[in-house]
């Protein structure tokens, strides 16, 4: 499980409306209606639905946010916003977040080219129906200048346990920065406790084509995950018994505990995933672990269980692990 | 698993030989021969064998010692010694430990009367063939005056996790002392890390009949284990989630770890046993746990695995747990 998910995001804005930071509620509602009209009259119409940021949708949206399907910023403030989501959760179009439109396409492979093609197709489809702000020199105009140009951000969520254990993350950070890329902890900066999950993304949207940016990110992700694999093997070779014990105990705790915090679950899943990579743990797939990771996030558990509170969620999370992570 | 094992021990000496501390090697050999002749010409002959303290038997004897079938003192010094052991390990007669003869009978019930009857029968059988030192006023004569009189020590190994967790062991100590009893940690004094296993024994062998001493010890053991059960239930009621989690995690680690020290195994088995008592853990019996406890003691593992050293033993111990403690 070196790759978790990849994402391509295109930022677009409609001419004649101010950016969301300066919009009135009425203008925001209009933009939502226009985008939804465009999407729901397109070939996407049967596979998507719209969720507005009403009070009653709050928990559902928090759950989408912790799954990275929408941004934390989407949840802030009172401006009317909406997200158009495909039924398989691979497409998410945020309306009135920082920009009027943010097309997001997710992928679970080790290349983002297919995801980019899908995003590009949606972009084309919207451009045919909406006047998109574009400048000959600057490219697509965006609320924040760092997104201008292609308006594209592409990223991978990567699992880098060996680089974390061997304290090599700082050197990874400076390597990435030289390539115009950024590496961040997926929930807060580089937190070990959160199980060695990181986001690798491009920092600059300008001065290169979308395909070039994606090719560069794909190559960097490959280089990074290859390095992770090398370090995993080296760590294993030098600490076989210790690492074997660590991974096996993690599995034992994960699948037997009565209560598990989200933080501990991340950390244990990270160790078990490493165990699968190294052949220490068999009879269980990475897919089971990523499902467990995303299905037991706090808001997801609350949503599925009558707004369960923290202590109850920890019990439900542990129950999920005991039920779904048995070896077969 | 409140009761692990019980033991009755009778100390006897043969007239006309000095106590072992003052014996020559020749005298020691003679005593071994006389006792073995007496036993091997009795009804016990088909079920017993003799093990002398030769260098080649050292590991085997260490293994008997850690199982409490012989005493640690038996292993010290160069005097010829021997132990006569029944094939089911319920009878162990030490020759030339502190006294010439120490008849030990083990039991896994919550009364020592049957064990005492067996010990008494062996004592009678030996008395018929050997001149046993007995004094009208002092009773049986022993190397250490605290054993004189009946020459009897009786004891239970008890598992008292809740009294340990609730820091009530000190009050148990003073309660026992008032009754002429002693409570000790089974491997070193009151050590929590060793899994809350204790030995309860009579301190005085004089001034009461054997049956009285045993009745008193049986009653005290019952009182103590009843109190343990009460405290277990109270602890559970007040800390249900926490205690459930602790016991379930202990089972998870115990049955998944790649390497386990003896100390950690004791502690985990203690928690799992508590979990069985409280109905938290099902599908596994106390018997499995006590077997695991005694079969994975260091010398027992070394004996069964080509003199395995510490690190290797820890791996073998964990393997034993993974193989033998699955829920059914």
XYZ file of C-alpha atoms in Angstrom:
656
model
C 0.000 0.000 0.000
C 2.418 2.682 -1.115
C -0.244 4.514 -3.143
C -3.570 5.232 -1.504
C -5.317 7.630 -3.858
C -4.453 10.212 -6.452
C -6.376 13.357 -7.284
C -6.494 15.925 -10.102
C -8.183 19.220 -9.320
C -9.025 21.971 -11.837
C -10.000 25.424 -10.562
C -12.375 27.397 -12.783
C -14.356 30.603 -12.408
C -17.297 32.106 -14.228
C -16.875 35.559 -15.757
C -19.114 38.382 -14.450
C -19.288 36.951 -10.916
C -16.888 38.028 -8.140
C -14.770 35.292 -6.552
C -16.579 33.513 -3.677
C -14.779 35.621 -1.027
C -16.612 38.688 -2.394
C -19.914 37.181 -3.472
C -23.389 37.878 -2.155
C -25.571 34.942 -1.106
C -27.760 35.535 -4.150
C -24.815 35.401 -6.525
C -23.614 32.235 -4.835
C -27.020 30.598 -5.305
C -26.995 31.631 -8.957
C -23.571 30.077 -9.528
C -24.695 26.831 -7.871
C -27.776 26.741 -10.114
C -25.775 27.469 -13.265
C -23.172 24.794 -12.578
C -25.764 22.224 -11.577
C -27.798 23.016 -14.718
C -24.701 22.510 -16.835
C -23.773 19.213 -15.184
C -27.261 17.789 -14.884
C -27.988 18.406 -18.544
C -24.778 16.632 -19.574
C -23.860 12.958 -19.999
C -22.922 12.929 -16.293
C -26.501 13.470 -15.180
C -27.335 9.866 -14.257
C -24.293 9.291 -12.092
C -24.163 12.475 -10.010
C -26.069 14.140 -7.202
C -25.774 17.528 -5.517
C -25.322 18.190 -1.800
C -25.725 21.737 -0.521
C -24.075 23.052 2.646
C -27.278 23.160 4.679
C -27.234 22.540 8.417
C -28.823 19.105 7.991
C -26.078 18.033 5.579
C -23.318 19.108 7.938
C -22.329 15.637 9.213
C -22.467 14.175 5.727
C -20.200 16.955 4.444
C -17.796 16.498 7.368
C -17.594 12.854 6.414
C -16.812 13.814 2.789
C -14.180 16.201 4.070
C -12.358 13.604 6.182
C -12.353 11.342 3.124
C -10.721 14.241 1.208
C -13.641 14.369 -1.246
C -14.182 18.009 -0.318
C -11.805 20.440 1.391
C -11.990 21.539 5.034
C -12.471 25.113 3.712
C -15.706 24.044 2.061
C -17.187 23.548 5.544
C -16.290 27.026 6.804
C -18.449 30.144 6.611
C -22.046 30.719 5.563
C -21.823 31.284 1.818
C -24.138 28.940 -0.094
C -21.981 26.124 -1.422
C -22.604 22.754 -2.997
C -20.741 19.691 -4.099
C -21.683 17.564 -7.078
C -20.608 14.015 -6.362
C -20.561 10.968 -8.591
C -22.113 7.834 -7.106
C -18.773 6.011 -7.097
C -17.062 8.957 -5.359
C -14.481 9.339 -8.141
C -15.741 12.790 -9.205
C -16.410 15.692 -6.859
C -17.160 19.195 -8.130
C -17.046 21.813 -5.383
C -19.036 24.977 -6.062
C -18.159 28.260 -4.296
C -15.226 26.983 -2.305
C -12.246 29.327 -2.963
C -13.134 29.336 -6.672
C -16.554 29.052 -8.287
C -15.782 25.600 -9.583
C -13.272 23.007 -8.512
C -13.438 19.830 -10.547
C -11.837 16.945 -8.660
C -11.220 13.480 -10.087
C -9.827 10.630 -7.945
C -7.835 7.610 -8.971
C -6.378 4.571 -7.241
C -3.677 3.759 -9.779
C -0.087 4.946 -9.968
C -0.705 7.372 -12.815
C -2.966 10.396 -12.882
C -3.296 10.625 -16.665
C -6.712 8.934 -16.779
C -7.965 11.124 -13.927
C -6.718 14.201 -15.777
C -8.511 13.122 -18.936
C -11.761 12.788 -17.023
C -11.283 16.194 -15.408
C -10.473 17.702 -18.789
C -13.621 16.182 -20.281
C -15.753 17.702 -17.486
C -13.968 21.026 -17.979
C -14.780 20.973 -21.689
C -18.379 20.106 -20.983
C -18.724 23.011 -18.510
C -16.919 25.458 -20.826
C -19.471 24.738 -23.525
C -22.260 25.941 -21.258
C -20.615 28.516 -18.978
C -18.402 31.543 -19.658
C -15.110 30.499 -17.969
C -12.639 33.235 -16.960
C -9.507 32.830 -19.064
C -6.684 35.255 -19.879
C -4.421 34.968 -22.906
C -1.264 35.467 -20.839
C -2.174 34.198 -17.363
C -4.368 31.282 -18.409
C -7.286 30.340 -16.179
C -7.958 33.005 -13.594
C -8.290 31.840 -10.011
C -8.955 33.430 -6.629
C -5.445 32.610 -5.480
C -2.672 33.480 -8.013
C -0.731 30.263 -7.235
C -3.507 28.337 -8.934
C -3.645 30.517 -12.033
C -2.387 29.207 -15.355
C -3.540 25.653 -15.758
C -5.640 26.023 -12.601
C -4.525 22.507 -11.848
C -3.399 20.843 -8.641
C -2.542 17.183 -8.752
C -1.644 15.061 -5.762
C -1.124 11.573 -4.413
C -1.778 10.211 -0.943
C 1.186 7.990 -0.238
C 2.010 5.612 2.566
C 5.656 5.983 3.567
C 6.180 4.020 6.811
C 9.835 3.095 6.316
C 10.875 6.623 5.339
C 9.026 7.790 8.464
C 10.578 5.179 10.763
C 14.049 5.918 9.451
C 13.531 9.673 9.943
C 14.122 10.341 6.243
C 11.028 12.479 5.776
C 12.935 15.736 6.138
C 15.252 14.855 3.293
C 12.184 13.856 1.263
C 10.711 17.303 1.927
C 13.723 19.137 0.563
C 13.978 16.769 -2.407
C 10.322 17.436 -3.260
C 10.678 21.161 -2.841
C 13.520 21.242 -5.390
C 11.163 19.566 -7.866
C 8.423 22.163 -7.244
C 6.444 19.636 -5.240
C 5.231 19.581 -1.637
C 4.943 16.695 0.850
C 2.469 17.116 3.715
C 0.970 14.848 6.381
C -2.550 14.074 5.249
C -4.038 15.228 8.552
C -1.658 17.918 9.777
C 2.006 18.228 9.037
C 4.169 15.089 8.929
C 2.587 13.526 11.999
C 4.107 10.140 12.767
C 1.185 9.192 14.953
C -1.187 9.421 12.014
C 0.379 6.396 10.464
C 2.900 7.683 7.923
C 0.329 8.828 5.355
C 1.456 11.781 3.234
C 0.225 13.942 0.398
C 2.555 14.715 -2.517
C 1.354 17.582 -4.714
C 2.524 20.073 -7.321
C 3.157 23.567 -5.986
C 2.982 25.575 -9.195
C 0.189 25.506 -11.742
C 1.834 27.856 -14.213
C 4.499 27.539 -16.925
C 3.923 23.957 -17.960
C 1.145 22.012 -19.607
C -1.219 19.896 -17.539
C 0.254 16.740 -19.050
C 3.779 17.826 -18.171
C 2.788 18.568 -14.583
C 1.133 15.177 -14.280
C 4.034 13.335 -15.873
C 6.378 15.071 -13.424
C 4.207 14.192 -10.436
C 3.799 10.587 -11.590
C 7.567 10.286 -11.927
C 8.173 11.829 -8.514
C 5.610 9.550 -6.872
C 7.242 6.560 -8.480
C 10.684 7.657 -7.353
C 9.414 8.224 -3.819
C 7.539 4.930 -3.542
C 10.491 3.051 -5.051
C 12.704 4.623 -2.416
C 10.164 3.697 0.254
C 10.283 0.082 -0.923
C 14.078 0.062 -0.806
C 14.106 1.467 2.709
C 11.403 -1.011 3.776
C 13.549 -3.885 2.609
C 16.681 -2.489 4.226
C 14.884 -1.899 7.527
C 13.521 -5.431 7.394
C 16.902 -6.927 6.649
C 18.517 -5.124 9.565
C 15.697 -5.559 12.103
C 13.846 -8.635 10.956
C 12.658 -9.883 14.340
C 11.809 -6.445 15.683
C 9.904 -5.336 12.609
C 8.116 -8.673 12.301
C 7.062 -8.398 15.930
C 5.898 -4.805 15.504
C 3.726 -5.594 12.480
C 2.265 -8.767 13.992
C 1.442 -7.076 17.280
C -0.190 -4.216 15.399
C -2.443 -6.731 13.656
C -3.203 -8.410 16.992
C -4.204 -5.158 18.666
C -6.087 -3.842 15.637
C -8.249 -6.954 15.375
C -8.784 -7.582 19.088
C -9.091 -4.222 20.835
C -12.452 -3.235 22.253
C -11.876 0.455 21.675
C -9.620 2.274 19.190
C -9.074 5.980 18.636
C -8.809 7.150 15.041
C -5.189 8.090 15.679
C -4.273 4.643 16.986
C -6.168 2.951 14.166
C -4.145 4.945 11.611
C -0.919 3.969 13.262
C -1.827 0.267 13.556
C -3.133 0.101 9.980
C 0.120 1.680 8.843
C 2.126 -1.054 10.599
C -0.113 -3.821 9.261
C 0.173 -2.419 5.725
C 3.945 -2.473 6.084
C 3.640 -6.077 7.275
C 1.711 -7.000 4.132
C 4.331 -5.293 1.944
C 7.094 -7.284 3.613
C 5.250 -10.610 3.475
C 5.065 -10.713 7.287
C 1.270 -10.638 7.259
C -0.713 -12.706 4.798
C -4.378 -13.543 4.309
C -5.480 -9.909 4.193
C -5.313 -7.334 1.390
C -4.304 -3.685 1.256
C -7.820 -2.992 -0.028
C -9.272 -4.242 3.287
C -7.020 -1.831 5.143
C -7.771 1.245 3.046
C -11.490 0.476 3.324
C -11.081 0.154 7.089
C -9.156 3.422 7.192
C -11.783 5.417 5.307
C -14.890 3.711 6.703
C -13.919 4.335 10.308
C -13.071 8.017 10.117
C -14.916 9.869 12.878
C -17.644 11.614 10.876
C -18.175 8.541 8.696
C -18.838 6.477 11.808
C -21.104 9.147 13.297
C -23.009 9.386 10.028
C -23.562 5.623 9.872
C -24.445 5.321 13.576
C -26.942 7.935 14.733
C -24.434 10.720 15.352
C -22.345 8.510 17.644
C -20.067 10.504 19.971
C -16.321 10.003 20.367
C -16.231 7.192 22.979
C -18.933 5.256 21.163
C -17.180 5.761 17.834
C -13.977 4.290 19.263
C -15.924 1.149 20.196
C -17.613 1.013 16.779
C -14.255 1.502 15.056
C -12.738 -1.427 16.954
C -15.805 -3.524 16.170
C -15.385 -2.731 12.484
C -11.774 -3.914 12.592
C -12.643 -7.141 14.425
C -15.381 -7.884 11.905
C -13.692 -6.871 8.676
C -9.998 -7.589 9.064
C -9.987 -11.309 9.781
C -7.443 -13.250 7.781
C -8.888 -15.524 5.115
C -8.346 -19.241 37.007
C -8.179 -18.199 40.635
C -6.513 -21.450 41.679
C -3.523 -22.667 39.705
C -2.069 -25.497 41.757
C -1.911 -26.641 45.352
C 0.893 -28.500 47.036
C 1.420 -30.495 50.235
C 5.011 -31.072 51.303
C 6.175 -33.354 54.132
C 9.759 -33.070 55.407
C 11.275 -36.295 56.782
C 14.738 -37.367 57.854
C 16.403 -40.708 58.420
C 17.899 -41.401 61.839
C 21.676 -42.033 62.036
C 22.466 -39.702 59.085
C 23.390 -36.044 59.552
C 21.146 -33.463 57.855
C 22.192 -32.790 54.228
C 24.079 -29.616 55.191
C 26.530 -31.795 57.174
C 26.596 -34.956 55.050
C 29.475 -36.501 53.147
C 28.980 -37.383 49.491
C 29.025 -41.081 50.427
C 26.282 -40.645 53.013
C 24.247 -38.672 50.509
C 24.564 -41.477 47.947
C 23.499 -43.997 50.595
C 20.390 -41.983 51.477
C 19.460 -41.695 47.787
C 19.825 -45.472 47.392
C 17.798 -46.239 50.520
C 14.919 -43.954 49.567
C 14.876 -45.149 45.972
C 14.928 -48.788 47.170
C 11.977 -48.096 49.455
C 9.958 -46.346 46.732
C 10.832 -48.655 43.875
C 9.854 -51.719 45.877
C 6.473 -50.167 46.744
C 3.198 -49.905 44.852
C 4.511 -46.645 43.357
C 7.237 -48.406 41.410
C 5.534 -48.440 37.980
C 4.638 -44.777 37.938
C 7.871 -43.156 39.130
C 11.388 -42.512 37.882
C 14.479 -41.020 39.505
C 16.541 -38.088 38.265
C 19.911 -37.387 39.880
C 21.548 -33.960 39.943
C 24.224 -34.819 37.412
C 25.588 -32.185 35.057
C 23.730 -33.701 32.100
C 20.413 -33.471 33.962
C 20.939 -29.815 34.818
C 18.589 -28.307 32.207
C 15.911 -30.887 32.949
C 16.128 -30.090 36.670
C 16.028 -26.350 36.000
C 12.864 -26.963 34.047
C 11.380 -28.913 37.002
C 12.383 -26.074 39.286
C 10.659 -23.362 37.265
C 7.540 -25.544 37.288
C 7.839 -25.653 41.108
C 8.217 -29.462 41.045
C 11.546 -29.104 42.837
C 12.914 -26.150 44.789
C 15.560 -23.703 43.575
C 17.732 -24.888 46.527
C 17.782 -28.381 45.053
C 19.854 -27.005 42.147
C 22.519 -25.400 44.370
C 25.753 -27.014 45.612
C 27.451 -30.289 44.779
C 25.919 -32.745 47.229
C 24.447 -35.800 45.477
C 20.717 -35.250 45.244
C 17.867 -36.889 43.411
C 14.196 -36.401 42.749
C 11.693 -39.210 42.370
C 8.977 -38.029 40.033
C 5.679 -39.625 39.098
C 4.945 -39.778 35.373
C 1.969 -37.415 35.734
C 4.055 -34.908 37.725
C 1.682 -34.992 40.713
C 4.268 -36.560 43.055
C 7.814 -35.322 43.508
C 10.066 -36.668 46.271
C 13.237 -34.607 46.729
C 16.162 -36.423 48.324
C 18.916 -34.473 50.116
C 17.505 -31.021 49.616
C 17.390 -29.299 53.054
C 16.037 -32.526 54.575
C 16.730 -36.107 53.537
C 13.254 -36.560 52.200
C 10.667 -34.058 51.044
C 7.482 -35.672 49.796
C 5.539 -33.278 47.580
C 2.071 -33.920 46.196
C 0.366 -31.507 43.775
C -3.292 -30.876 43.172
C -5.362 -28.700 40.865
C -8.532 -28.576 42.942
C -9.593 -26.118 45.631
C -8.909 -28.483 48.531
C -5.634 -30.055 49.564
C -7.141 -32.944 51.543
C -6.718 -35.504 48.755
C -3.145 -34.355 48.174
C -2.463 -34.667 51.882
C -3.857 -38.194 51.916
C -1.546 -39.193 49.076
C 1.442 -37.616 50.853
C 0.460 -39.379 54.065
C 0.235 -42.718 52.255
C 3.750 -42.226 50.813
C 5.003 -41.204 54.240
C 3.552 -44.405 55.767
C 5.082 -46.501 53.025
C 8.536 -44.937 53.590
C 8.249 -45.221 57.386
C 7.701 -48.938 57.049
C 11.055 -49.318 55.337
C 13.199 -46.497 56.752
C 13.906 -45.320 60.321
C 12.340 -41.818 60.324
C 13.558 -39.295 62.925
C 10.673 -38.519 65.280
C 10.606 -37.016 68.740
C 7.779 -37.507 71.246
C 7.584 -33.792 72.049
C 8.843 -32.050 68.893
C 7.327 -34.440 66.353
C 9.183 -34.978 63.097
C 12.689 -33.576 63.278
C 13.777 -31.325 60.422
C 16.894 -29.410 59.435
C 15.114 -26.113 59.983
C 13.133 -25.881 63.254
C 10.236 -24.014 61.553
C 9.405 -27.236 59.758
C 9.527 -29.463 62.858
C 6.334 -30.910 64.268
C 4.149 -32.087 61.427
C 6.997 -31.377 58.993
C 4.306 -30.126 56.691
C 4.099 -27.127 54.389
C 0.994 -26.680 52.325
C 0.466 -24.010 49.719
C -1.620 -22.779 46.836
C -0.600 -20.856 43.755
C -3.345 -18.307 43.266
C -4.102 -15.822 40.543
C -5.202 -12.511 42.040
C -5.305 -9.932 39.218
C -8.049 -7.696 40.612
C -6.529 -7.524 44.096
C -3.248 -6.640 42.378
C -4.778 -3.990 40.089
C -6.656 -2.393 42.960
C -3.472 -2.301 45.083
C -5.071 -4.456 47.781
C -2.199 -6.933 48.009
C -0.646 -5.221 51.033
C -3.818 -5.597 53.045
C -3.957 -9.244 51.924
C -0.427 -9.708 53.266
C -1.289 -8.472 56.738
C -4.554 -10.446 56.783
C -2.646 -13.632 55.902
C 0.054 -12.978 58.442
C -2.550 -12.746 61.231
C -3.765 -16.203 60.218
C -0.231 -17.644 60.374
C -0.071 -17.725 56.587
C 2.237 -16.078 54.065
C 1.521 -14.620 50.619
C 4.454 -14.367 48.205
C 4.859 -13.641 44.493
C 5.515 -16.980 42.817
C 8.701 -15.715 41.163
C 10.014 -13.068 43.523
C 8.015 -10.958 45.907
C 4.654 -9.519 44.860
C 5.834 -8.540 41.393
C 3.004 -7.077 39.343
C 4.868 -7.654 36.109
C 4.795 -11.396 36.709
C 1.099 -11.473 36.146
C -0.477 -11.383 39.609
C 0.386 -14.980 40.519
C 0.922 -15.575 44.236
C 1.710 -18.386 46.638
C -0.317 -18.741 49.841
C 1.271 -21.069 52.415
C 1.195 -22.000 56.090
C 4.041 -20.510 58.131
C 4.016 -22.822 61.125
C 4.138 -26.609 61.057
C 3.791 -27.103 64.799
C 0.908 -27.123 67.301
C -1.871 -28.343 65.065
C -2.667 -31.539 63.209
C -1.982 -31.834 59.479
C -5.717 -31.929 58.788
C -6.291 -28.758 60.793
C -3.517 -26.936 58.972
C -4.966 -27.987 55.634
C -8.514 -27.074 56.596
C -7.274 -23.653 57.678
C -5.355 -23.135 54.436
C -8.304 -24.333 52.330
C -10.575 -21.873 54.134
C -8.120 -19.012 53.711
C -7.663 -19.765 50.008
C -11.407 -19.803 49.562
C -11.804 -16.517 51.403
C -9.059 -14.944 49.334
C -10.334 -16.171 45.969
C -13.902 -15.179 46.886
C -12.627 -11.715 47.679
C -10.719 -11.693 44.398
C -13.927 -12.541 42.537
C -15.811 -9.747 44.304
C -13.120 -7.225 43.448
C -13.005 -8.490 39.846
C -16.714 -7.862 39.480
C -16.525 -4.454 41.138
C -13.603 -3.415 38.935
C -15.499 -4.599 35.878
C -18.639 -2.744 36.855
C -16.754 0.502 37.363
C -14.413 0.239 34.374
C -16.220 -1.988 31.906
C -14.901 -0.521 28.674
C -11.365 -0.066 29.963
C -11.091 -3.549 31.431
C -12.719 -5.147 28.396
C -10.242 -3.349 26.165
C -7.286 -4.355 28.343
C -8.213 -8.062 28.322
C -9.017 -8.149 24.608
C -5.799 -6.371 23.660
C -3.839 -8.766 25.857
C -5.331 -11.678 23.939
C -4.535 -9.953 20.638
C -0.901 -9.380 21.538
C -0.476 -12.799 23.146
C -1.723 -14.626 20.058
C -0.118 -12.436 17.416
C 3.284 -11.313 18.691
C 6.389 -12.681 17.007
C 8.464 -12.557 20.158
C 7.418 -12.628 23.839
C 9.527 -12.509 26.984
C 8.486 -14.796 29.824
C 7.633 -11.734 31.884
C 5.352 -10.274 29.245
C 3.724 -13.653 28.630
C 2.887 -13.937 32.349
C 1.359 -10.507 32.365
C -0.678 -11.074 29.178
C -1.876 -14.504 30.308
C -2.940 -12.930 33.585
C -5.052 -10.362 31.725
C -6.551 -12.987 29.414
C -7.410 -15.205 32.394
C -9.177 -12.258 33.992
C -11.027 -11.766 30.698
C -12.228 -15.367 30.785
C -13.388 -14.970 34.398
C -15.405 -11.902 33.469
C -16.911 -13.419 30.324
C -15.057 -10.902 28.150
C -13.090 -13.620 26.384
C -14.752 -16.834 25.265
C -13.720 -19.818 23.167
C -10.630 -20.556 25.229
C -10.238 -22.332 28.586
C -8.193 -21.570 31.696
C -6.538 -24.947 31.162
C -5.097 -23.720 27.827
C -3.628 -20.729 29.622
C -2.051 -22.627 32.510
C -0.588 -25.116 30.025
C 0.797 -22.211 28.022
C 2.203 -20.649 31.181
C 4.050 -23.767 32.288
C 5.077 -25.076 28.858
C 6.772 -21.841 27.859
C 8.888 -21.268 30.947
C 12.484 -20.596 29.891
C 14.138 -23.890 30.835
C 11.159 -25.895 29.573
C 11.523 -24.238 26.177
C 15.302 -24.737 26.167
C 14.846 -28.378 27.097
C 12.378 -28.981 24.286
C 14.394 -27.025 21.697
C 18.090 -27.905 21.701
C 19.109 -25.608 24.553
C 17.581 -22.583 22.832
C 18.980 -19.269 24.104
C 16.913 -16.343 25.374
C 16.127 -14.526 22.084
C 15.232 -17.784 20.371
C 13.083 -18.851 23.322
C 11.100 -15.611 23.101
C 10.305 -16.453 19.475
C 9.402 -20.050 20.372
C 7.216 -18.858 23.231
C 5.265 -16.544 20.931
C 4.952 -19.351 18.391
C 3.526 -21.601 21.097
C 0.895 -18.995 21.949
C -0.069 -18.439 18.310
C -0.433 -22.179 17.796
C -2.132 -23.196 21.026
C -4.325 -20.319 22.101
C -6.636 -19.931 19.131
C -10.285 -19.583 20.059
C -12.431 -22.565 19.187
